[in-house]
Coordinates of C-alpha atoms in Angstrom, one line a residue:
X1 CA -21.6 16.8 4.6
X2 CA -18.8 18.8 2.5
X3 CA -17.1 16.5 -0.2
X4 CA -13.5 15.5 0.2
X5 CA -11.6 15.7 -2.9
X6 CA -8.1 13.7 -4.1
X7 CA -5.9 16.4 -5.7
X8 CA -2.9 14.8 -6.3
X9 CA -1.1 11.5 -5.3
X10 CA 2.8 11.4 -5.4
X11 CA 5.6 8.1 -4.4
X12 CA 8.9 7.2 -4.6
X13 CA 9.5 4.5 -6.9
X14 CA 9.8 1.4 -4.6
X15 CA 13.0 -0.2 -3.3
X16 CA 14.0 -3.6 -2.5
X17 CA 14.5 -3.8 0.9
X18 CA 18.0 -4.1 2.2
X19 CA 19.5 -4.4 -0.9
X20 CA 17.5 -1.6 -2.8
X21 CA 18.1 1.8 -3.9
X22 CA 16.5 3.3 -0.8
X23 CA 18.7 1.5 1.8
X24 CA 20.1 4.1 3.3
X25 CA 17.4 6.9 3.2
X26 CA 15.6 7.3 6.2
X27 CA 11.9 6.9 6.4
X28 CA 10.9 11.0 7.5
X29 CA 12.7 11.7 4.9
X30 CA 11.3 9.5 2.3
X31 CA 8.0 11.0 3.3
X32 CA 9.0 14.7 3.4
X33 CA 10.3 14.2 0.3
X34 CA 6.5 13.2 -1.4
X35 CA 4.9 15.3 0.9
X36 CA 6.6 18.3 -0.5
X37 CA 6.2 16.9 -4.0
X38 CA 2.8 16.4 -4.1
X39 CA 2.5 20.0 -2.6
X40 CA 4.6 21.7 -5.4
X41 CA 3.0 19.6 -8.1
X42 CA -0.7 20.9 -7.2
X43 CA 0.9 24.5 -6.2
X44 CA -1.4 24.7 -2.4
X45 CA 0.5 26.4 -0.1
X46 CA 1.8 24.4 2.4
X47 CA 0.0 26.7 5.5
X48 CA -2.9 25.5 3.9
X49 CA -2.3 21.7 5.2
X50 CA -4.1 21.9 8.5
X51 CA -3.7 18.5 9.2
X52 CA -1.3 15.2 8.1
X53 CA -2.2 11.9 8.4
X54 CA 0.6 9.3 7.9
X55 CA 0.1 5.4 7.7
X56 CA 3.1 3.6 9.3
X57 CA 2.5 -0.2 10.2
X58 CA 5.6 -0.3 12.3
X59 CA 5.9 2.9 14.0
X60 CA 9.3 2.5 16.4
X61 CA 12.9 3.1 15.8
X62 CA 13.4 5.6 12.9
X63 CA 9.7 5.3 12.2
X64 CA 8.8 6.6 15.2
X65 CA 8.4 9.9 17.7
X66 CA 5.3 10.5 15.6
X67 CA 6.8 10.6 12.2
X68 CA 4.1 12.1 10.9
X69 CA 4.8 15.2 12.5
X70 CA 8.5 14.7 12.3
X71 CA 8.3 14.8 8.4
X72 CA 5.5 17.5 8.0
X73 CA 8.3 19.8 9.4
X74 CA 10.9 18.6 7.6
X75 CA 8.8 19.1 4.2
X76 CA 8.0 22.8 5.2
X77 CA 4.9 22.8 6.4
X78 CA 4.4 25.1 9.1
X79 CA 4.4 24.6 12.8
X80 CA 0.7 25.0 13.2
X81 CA 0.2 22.2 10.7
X82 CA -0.8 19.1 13.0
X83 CA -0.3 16.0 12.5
X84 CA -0.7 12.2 13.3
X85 CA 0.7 9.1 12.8
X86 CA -2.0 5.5 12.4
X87 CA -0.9 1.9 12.3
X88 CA -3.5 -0.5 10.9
X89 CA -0.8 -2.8 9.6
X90 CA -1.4 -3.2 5.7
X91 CA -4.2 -0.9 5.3
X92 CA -2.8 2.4 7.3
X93 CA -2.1 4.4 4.0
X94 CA -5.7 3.6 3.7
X95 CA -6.7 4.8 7.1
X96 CA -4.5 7.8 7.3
X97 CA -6.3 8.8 3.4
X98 CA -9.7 8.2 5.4
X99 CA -9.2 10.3 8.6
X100 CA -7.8 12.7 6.2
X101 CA -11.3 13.0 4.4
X102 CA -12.9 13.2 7.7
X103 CA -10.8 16.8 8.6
X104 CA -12.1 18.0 5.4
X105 CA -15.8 16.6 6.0
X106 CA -15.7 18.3 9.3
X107 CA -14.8 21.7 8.2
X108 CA -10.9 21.4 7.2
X109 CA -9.7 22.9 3.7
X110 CA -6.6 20.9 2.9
X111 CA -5.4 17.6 4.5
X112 CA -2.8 15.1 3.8
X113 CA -3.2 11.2 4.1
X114 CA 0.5 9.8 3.5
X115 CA 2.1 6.4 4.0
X116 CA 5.6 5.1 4.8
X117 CA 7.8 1.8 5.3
X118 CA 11.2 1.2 6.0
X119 CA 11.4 -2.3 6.2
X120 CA 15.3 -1.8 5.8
X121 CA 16.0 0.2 8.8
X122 CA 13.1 -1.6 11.6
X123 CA 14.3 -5.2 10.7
X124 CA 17.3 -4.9 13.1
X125 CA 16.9 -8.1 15.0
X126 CA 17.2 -6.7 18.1
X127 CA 13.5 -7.4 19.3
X128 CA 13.3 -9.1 23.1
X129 CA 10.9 -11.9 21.6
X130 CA 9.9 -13.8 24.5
X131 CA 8.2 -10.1 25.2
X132 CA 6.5 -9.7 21.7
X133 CA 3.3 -11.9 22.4
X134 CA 0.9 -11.7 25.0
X135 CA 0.6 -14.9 26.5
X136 CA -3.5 -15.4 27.1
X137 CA -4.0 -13.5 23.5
X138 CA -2.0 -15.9 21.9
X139 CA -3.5 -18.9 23.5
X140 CA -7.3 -17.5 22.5
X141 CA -6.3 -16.1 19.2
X142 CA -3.0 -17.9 18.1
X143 CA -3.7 -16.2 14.4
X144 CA -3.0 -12.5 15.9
X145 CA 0.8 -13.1 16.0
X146 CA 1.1 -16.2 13.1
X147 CA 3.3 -15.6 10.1
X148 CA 1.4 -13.7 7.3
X149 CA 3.1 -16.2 5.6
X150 CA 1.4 -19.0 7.3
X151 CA -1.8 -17.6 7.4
X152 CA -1.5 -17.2 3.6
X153 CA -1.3 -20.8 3.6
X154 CA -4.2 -21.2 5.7
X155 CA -6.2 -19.2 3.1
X156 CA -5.0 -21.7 0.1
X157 CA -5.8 -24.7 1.9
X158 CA -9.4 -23.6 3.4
X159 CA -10.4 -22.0 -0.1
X160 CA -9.1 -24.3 -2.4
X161 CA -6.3 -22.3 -4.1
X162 CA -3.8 -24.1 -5.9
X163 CA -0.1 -23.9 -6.4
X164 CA -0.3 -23.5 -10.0
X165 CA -3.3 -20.9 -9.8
X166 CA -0.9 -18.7 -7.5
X167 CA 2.0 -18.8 -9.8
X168 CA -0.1 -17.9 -12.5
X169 CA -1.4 -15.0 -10.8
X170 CA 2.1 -13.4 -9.9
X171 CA 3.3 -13.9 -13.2
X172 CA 0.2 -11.7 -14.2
X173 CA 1.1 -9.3 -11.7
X174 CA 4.3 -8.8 -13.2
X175 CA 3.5 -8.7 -16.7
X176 CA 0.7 -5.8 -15.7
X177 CA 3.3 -4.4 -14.1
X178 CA 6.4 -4.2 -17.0
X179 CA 3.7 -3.1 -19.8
X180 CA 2.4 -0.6 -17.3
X181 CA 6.1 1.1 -17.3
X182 CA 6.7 0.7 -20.9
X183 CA 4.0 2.3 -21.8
X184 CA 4.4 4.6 -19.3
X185 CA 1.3 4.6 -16.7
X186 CA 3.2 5.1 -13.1
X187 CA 5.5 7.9 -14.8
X188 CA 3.1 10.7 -13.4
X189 CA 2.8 8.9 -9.8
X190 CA 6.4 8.7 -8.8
X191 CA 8.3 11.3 -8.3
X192 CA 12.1 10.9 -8.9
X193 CA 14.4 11.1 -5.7
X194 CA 18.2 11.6 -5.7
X195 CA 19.6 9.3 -2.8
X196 CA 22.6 7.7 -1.5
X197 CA 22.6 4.2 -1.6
X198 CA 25.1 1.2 0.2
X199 CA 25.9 -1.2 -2.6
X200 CA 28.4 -4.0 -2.2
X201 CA 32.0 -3.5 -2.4
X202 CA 35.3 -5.7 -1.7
X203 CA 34.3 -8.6 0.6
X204 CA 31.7 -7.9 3.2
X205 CA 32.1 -4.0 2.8
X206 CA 29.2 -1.9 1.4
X207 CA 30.1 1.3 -0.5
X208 CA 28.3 4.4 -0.6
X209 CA 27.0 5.7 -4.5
X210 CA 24.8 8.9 -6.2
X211 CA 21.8 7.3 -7.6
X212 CA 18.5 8.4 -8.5
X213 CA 15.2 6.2 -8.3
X214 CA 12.8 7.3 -11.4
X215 CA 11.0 3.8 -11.1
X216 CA 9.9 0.9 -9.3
X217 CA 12.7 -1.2 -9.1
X218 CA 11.4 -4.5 -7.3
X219 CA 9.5 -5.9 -10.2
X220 CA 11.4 -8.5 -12.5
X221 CA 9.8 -8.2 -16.1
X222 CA 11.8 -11.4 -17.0
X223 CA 9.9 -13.8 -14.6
X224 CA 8.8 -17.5 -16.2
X225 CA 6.4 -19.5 -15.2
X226 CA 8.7 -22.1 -15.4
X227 CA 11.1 -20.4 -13.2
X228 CA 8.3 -19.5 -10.8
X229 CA 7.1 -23.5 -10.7
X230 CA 10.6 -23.9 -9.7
X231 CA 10.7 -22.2 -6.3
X232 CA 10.2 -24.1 -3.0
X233 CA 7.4 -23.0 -0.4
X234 CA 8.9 -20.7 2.0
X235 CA 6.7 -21.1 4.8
X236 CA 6.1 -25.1 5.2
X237 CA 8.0 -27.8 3.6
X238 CA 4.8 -28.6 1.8
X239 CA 3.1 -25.5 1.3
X240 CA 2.4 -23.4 -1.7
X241 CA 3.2 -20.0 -1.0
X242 CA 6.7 -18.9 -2.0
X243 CA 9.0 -16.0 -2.8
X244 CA 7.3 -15.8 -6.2
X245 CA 3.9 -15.8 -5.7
X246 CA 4.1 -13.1 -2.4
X247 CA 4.6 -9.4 -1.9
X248 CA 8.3 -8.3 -1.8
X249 CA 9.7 -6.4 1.1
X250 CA 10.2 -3.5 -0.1
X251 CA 10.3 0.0 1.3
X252 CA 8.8 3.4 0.0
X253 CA 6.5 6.3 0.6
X254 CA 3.2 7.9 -1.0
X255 CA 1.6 11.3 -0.3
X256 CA -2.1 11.7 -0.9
X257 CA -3.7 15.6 -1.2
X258 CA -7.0 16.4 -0.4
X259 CA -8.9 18.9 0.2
X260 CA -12.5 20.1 -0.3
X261 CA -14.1 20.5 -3.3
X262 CA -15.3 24.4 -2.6
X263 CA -11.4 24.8 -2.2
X264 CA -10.2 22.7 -5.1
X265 CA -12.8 25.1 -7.2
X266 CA -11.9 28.0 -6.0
X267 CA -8.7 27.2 -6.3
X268 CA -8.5 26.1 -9.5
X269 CA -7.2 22.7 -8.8
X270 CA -8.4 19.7 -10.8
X271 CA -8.7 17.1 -8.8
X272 CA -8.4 13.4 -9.4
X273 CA -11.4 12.3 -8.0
X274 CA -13.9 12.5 -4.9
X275 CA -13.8 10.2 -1.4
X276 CA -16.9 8.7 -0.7
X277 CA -16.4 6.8 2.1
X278 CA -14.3 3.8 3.7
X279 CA -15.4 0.2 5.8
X280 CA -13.2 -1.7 8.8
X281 CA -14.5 -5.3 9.3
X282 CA -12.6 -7.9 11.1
X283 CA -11.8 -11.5 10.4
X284 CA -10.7 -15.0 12.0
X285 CA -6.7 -14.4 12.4
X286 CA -5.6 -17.1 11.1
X287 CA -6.7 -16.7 7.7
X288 CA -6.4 -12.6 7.7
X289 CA -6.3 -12.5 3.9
X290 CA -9.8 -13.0 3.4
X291 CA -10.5 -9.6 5.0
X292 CA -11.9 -8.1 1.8
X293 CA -14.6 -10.6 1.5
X294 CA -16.4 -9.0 4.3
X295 CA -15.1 -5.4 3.9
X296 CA -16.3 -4.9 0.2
X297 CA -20.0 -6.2 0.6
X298 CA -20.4 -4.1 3.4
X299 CA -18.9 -0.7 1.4
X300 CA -21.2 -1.5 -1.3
X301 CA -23.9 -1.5 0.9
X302 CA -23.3 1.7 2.5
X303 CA -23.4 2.8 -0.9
X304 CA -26.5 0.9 -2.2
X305 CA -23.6 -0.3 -5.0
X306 CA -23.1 -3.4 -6.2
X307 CA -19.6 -4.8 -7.7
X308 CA -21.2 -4.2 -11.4
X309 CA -21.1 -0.6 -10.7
X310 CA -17.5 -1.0 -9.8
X311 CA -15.1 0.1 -12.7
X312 CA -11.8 -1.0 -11.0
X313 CA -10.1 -2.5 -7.7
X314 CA -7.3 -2.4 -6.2
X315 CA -6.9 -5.2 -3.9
X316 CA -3.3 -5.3 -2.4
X317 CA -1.4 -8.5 -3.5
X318 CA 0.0 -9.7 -0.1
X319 CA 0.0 -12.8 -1.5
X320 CA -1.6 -14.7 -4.7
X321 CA -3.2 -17.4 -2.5
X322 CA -5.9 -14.4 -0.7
X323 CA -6.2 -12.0 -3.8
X324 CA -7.5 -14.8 -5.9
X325 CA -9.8 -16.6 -2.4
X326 CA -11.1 -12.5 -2.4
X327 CA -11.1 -11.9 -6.2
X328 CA -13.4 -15.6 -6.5
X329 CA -15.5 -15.2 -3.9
X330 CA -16.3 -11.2 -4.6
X331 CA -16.6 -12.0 -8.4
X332 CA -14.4 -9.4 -9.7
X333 CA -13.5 -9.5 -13.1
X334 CA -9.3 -10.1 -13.7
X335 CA -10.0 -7.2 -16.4
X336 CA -10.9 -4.8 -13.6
X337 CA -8.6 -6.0 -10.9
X338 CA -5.5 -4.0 -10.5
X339 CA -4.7 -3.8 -14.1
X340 CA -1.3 -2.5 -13.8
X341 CA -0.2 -5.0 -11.3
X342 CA 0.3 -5.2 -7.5
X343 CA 2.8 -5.5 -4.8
X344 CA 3.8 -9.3 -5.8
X345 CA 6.1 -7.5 -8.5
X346 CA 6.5 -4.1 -7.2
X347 CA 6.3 -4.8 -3.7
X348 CA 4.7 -4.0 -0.2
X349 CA 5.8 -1.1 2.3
X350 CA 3.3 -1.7 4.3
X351 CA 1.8 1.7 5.4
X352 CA 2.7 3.6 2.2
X353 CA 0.2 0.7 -0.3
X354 CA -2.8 1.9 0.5
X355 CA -1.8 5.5 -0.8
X356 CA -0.1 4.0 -3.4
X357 CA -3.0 2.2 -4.9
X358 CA -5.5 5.1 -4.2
X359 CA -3.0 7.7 -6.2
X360 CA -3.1 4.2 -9.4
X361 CA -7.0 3.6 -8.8
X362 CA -8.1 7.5 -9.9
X363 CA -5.3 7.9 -12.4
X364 CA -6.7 4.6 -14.1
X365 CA -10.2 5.3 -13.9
X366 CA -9.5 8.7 -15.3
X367 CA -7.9 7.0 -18.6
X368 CA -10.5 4.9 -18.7
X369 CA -13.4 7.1 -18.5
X370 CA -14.3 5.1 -15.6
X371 CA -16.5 6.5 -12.5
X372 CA -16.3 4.4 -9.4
X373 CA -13.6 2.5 -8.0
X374 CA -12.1 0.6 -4.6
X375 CA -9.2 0.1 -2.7
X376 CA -9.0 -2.8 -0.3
X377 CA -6.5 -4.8 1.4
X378 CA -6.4 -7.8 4.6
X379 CA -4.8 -6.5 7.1
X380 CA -2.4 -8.3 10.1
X381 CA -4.1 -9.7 12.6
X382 CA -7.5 -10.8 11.3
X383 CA -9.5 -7.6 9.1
X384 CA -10.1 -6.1 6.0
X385 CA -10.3 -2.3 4.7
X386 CA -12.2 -0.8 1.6
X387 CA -12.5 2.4 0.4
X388 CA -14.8 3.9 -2.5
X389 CA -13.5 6.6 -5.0
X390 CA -15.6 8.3 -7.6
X391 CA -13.6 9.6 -10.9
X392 CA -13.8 13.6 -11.7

């Protein structure tokens, strides 16, 4: 089978939602944007792309009418250039990397795997929610259409993680993440974008301003674990999951380029790594955050691995309460689990992470001389997704 290779990885410094820097830039945008970056920064001609793959977990309203293909276009890609749009909630960055590296396994040169979120412009309210569940499906499986936020809850409870363990986790997180940009270590995987963004004026007016995003702006380097002890649950008046110790709601965008390795050599490209290969398992709904407890075991055996031979992980933070329930019951060493923070600091576009963290995993395992590493993530609804990457 030919090799798929990662040649670059490119994002947009993420955004608070609603609030944030990226309020008022639309989602095919945001993505044509990267995609085009990533495609100048590696210098492959853009009739090379044969096919796109973009991750989008919500896929209606200005997400939607295949914004895959809506986006390729608008980055200047040609017409024959195909292209798709996958929702697997969380992990569809993931997936859309993955069905990427199967074009290229099957014969295609050059292939995109991209991810986008606007949770801004999709969280209009105007949802008919009598309509949103399906009756029988949510008497059988009441976990499918729960509150990630509950089921977050469910995890702490069932596996024992405490209040005080979670808070100390997010602080982690975002203590990873402000030394990561001090010393500079996501400065070569976002790419600044010039937008226009609403901020607040006199009363309840928003005003329009110039501003360009050069970082992540959700993280808050000044959090205390004092001031993060101090924050009620958000989900259940007794619960322990809060603001603090869960992803943000952010939005963003990542492009992923890959292409195979015959290409990359004859085209002088030098890639960031190699795709091995990528696992779907499901889960009980109600406790979707465990997903990467089944997922990883079964990528490592696929691989004949085992997690010693694993360098690094990304494991998406949704929340503190299932990264640690995955990072306990996996046994993966803190040192080696995402080292420069996660998505409770920097926050959570859903189908963009999973590009995101594959574009950090390589760039990582490169300064660390490192040779294997995985990306894995719950997902909505009750599953987990892992993906291996070997280093160049």
């Amino acid at each position: 089978m030919r090799r798929a290779v990662v040649v670059d990885s490119a994002r947009l410094g993420m955004c608070k939602a609603f609030r944030g820097s990226l309020n008022d830039t639309r989602p095919d945008d945001q993505l044509a944007f990267v995609m085009r970056a990533v495609l100048e920064r590696s210098g492959v001609d853009p009739g090379a792309v044969e096919d796109v793959a973009t991750g989008c977990a919500f896929p209606e309203g200005p997400q939607g009418n295949n914004i895959s293909r809506v986006a390729s276009l608008l980055a200047g890609l040609p017409v024959t250039s195909s292209a798709v749009t996958v929702n697997r909630f969380c992990s569809s960055g993931s997936q859309a990397i993955a069905l990427a590296a199967s074009e290229i396994q099957a014969g295609a040169d050059v292939a995109i795997g991209a991810g986008v979120e606007t949770i801004t412009m999709i969280r209009d309210g105007n949802y008919n929610k009598a309509r949103v569940k399906n009756r029988v499906a949510n008497e059988r499986f009441p976990g499918l259409y729960m509150s990630m936020g509950i089921t977050a809850e469910n995890v702490a409870d069932r596996y024992g993680v405490s209040r005080e363990d979670q808070d100390a986790y997010a602080l982690l997180s975002q203590q990873r993440v402000a030394a990561a940009q001090t010393n500079g270590l996501l400065d070569d995987e976002i790419v600044p974008m010039k937008v226009r963004r609403l901020v607040a004026g006199e009363g309840d007016e928003q005003v329009a301003e110039e501003h360009v995003i050069e970082q992540d702006e959700a993280n808050r380097p000044q959090t205390t674990l004092e001031g993060l002890a101090k924050l009620p649950p958000s989900f259940t008046d007794t619960g322990t999951v809060t603001a603090g110790n869960s992803s943000q709601l952010t939005d963003g965008a990542s492009a992923t380029l890959l292409a195979s390795e015959e290409y990359a050599s004859t085209s002088g490209l030098k890639p960031l790594g190699a795709y091995l290969g990528s696992v779907s398992v499901g889960c009980e709904p109600s406790e979707m955050g465990i997903g990467p407890i089944n997922a990883v075991p079964k990528l490592l055996r696929r691989f004949d691995l085992t997690i010693d031979d694993i360098d690094l992980v990304e494991l998406n933070e949704a929340f503190a309460s299932q990264v640690l329930a995955c990072q306990r019951a996996l046994d993966i060493p803190i040192d080696k689990l995402n080292v420069n923070g996660g998505a409770i600091a920097v926050g959570h576009p859903f189908g963009m992470t999973g590009s995101r963290c594959t574009g950090q995993l390589l760039r990582e395992l490169r300064r660390r001389g490192g040779r294997y590493g995985i990306v894995t993530m719950c997902v909505g609804g009750g599953m987990g997704f892992a993906s291996l990457f070997e280093a160049a």
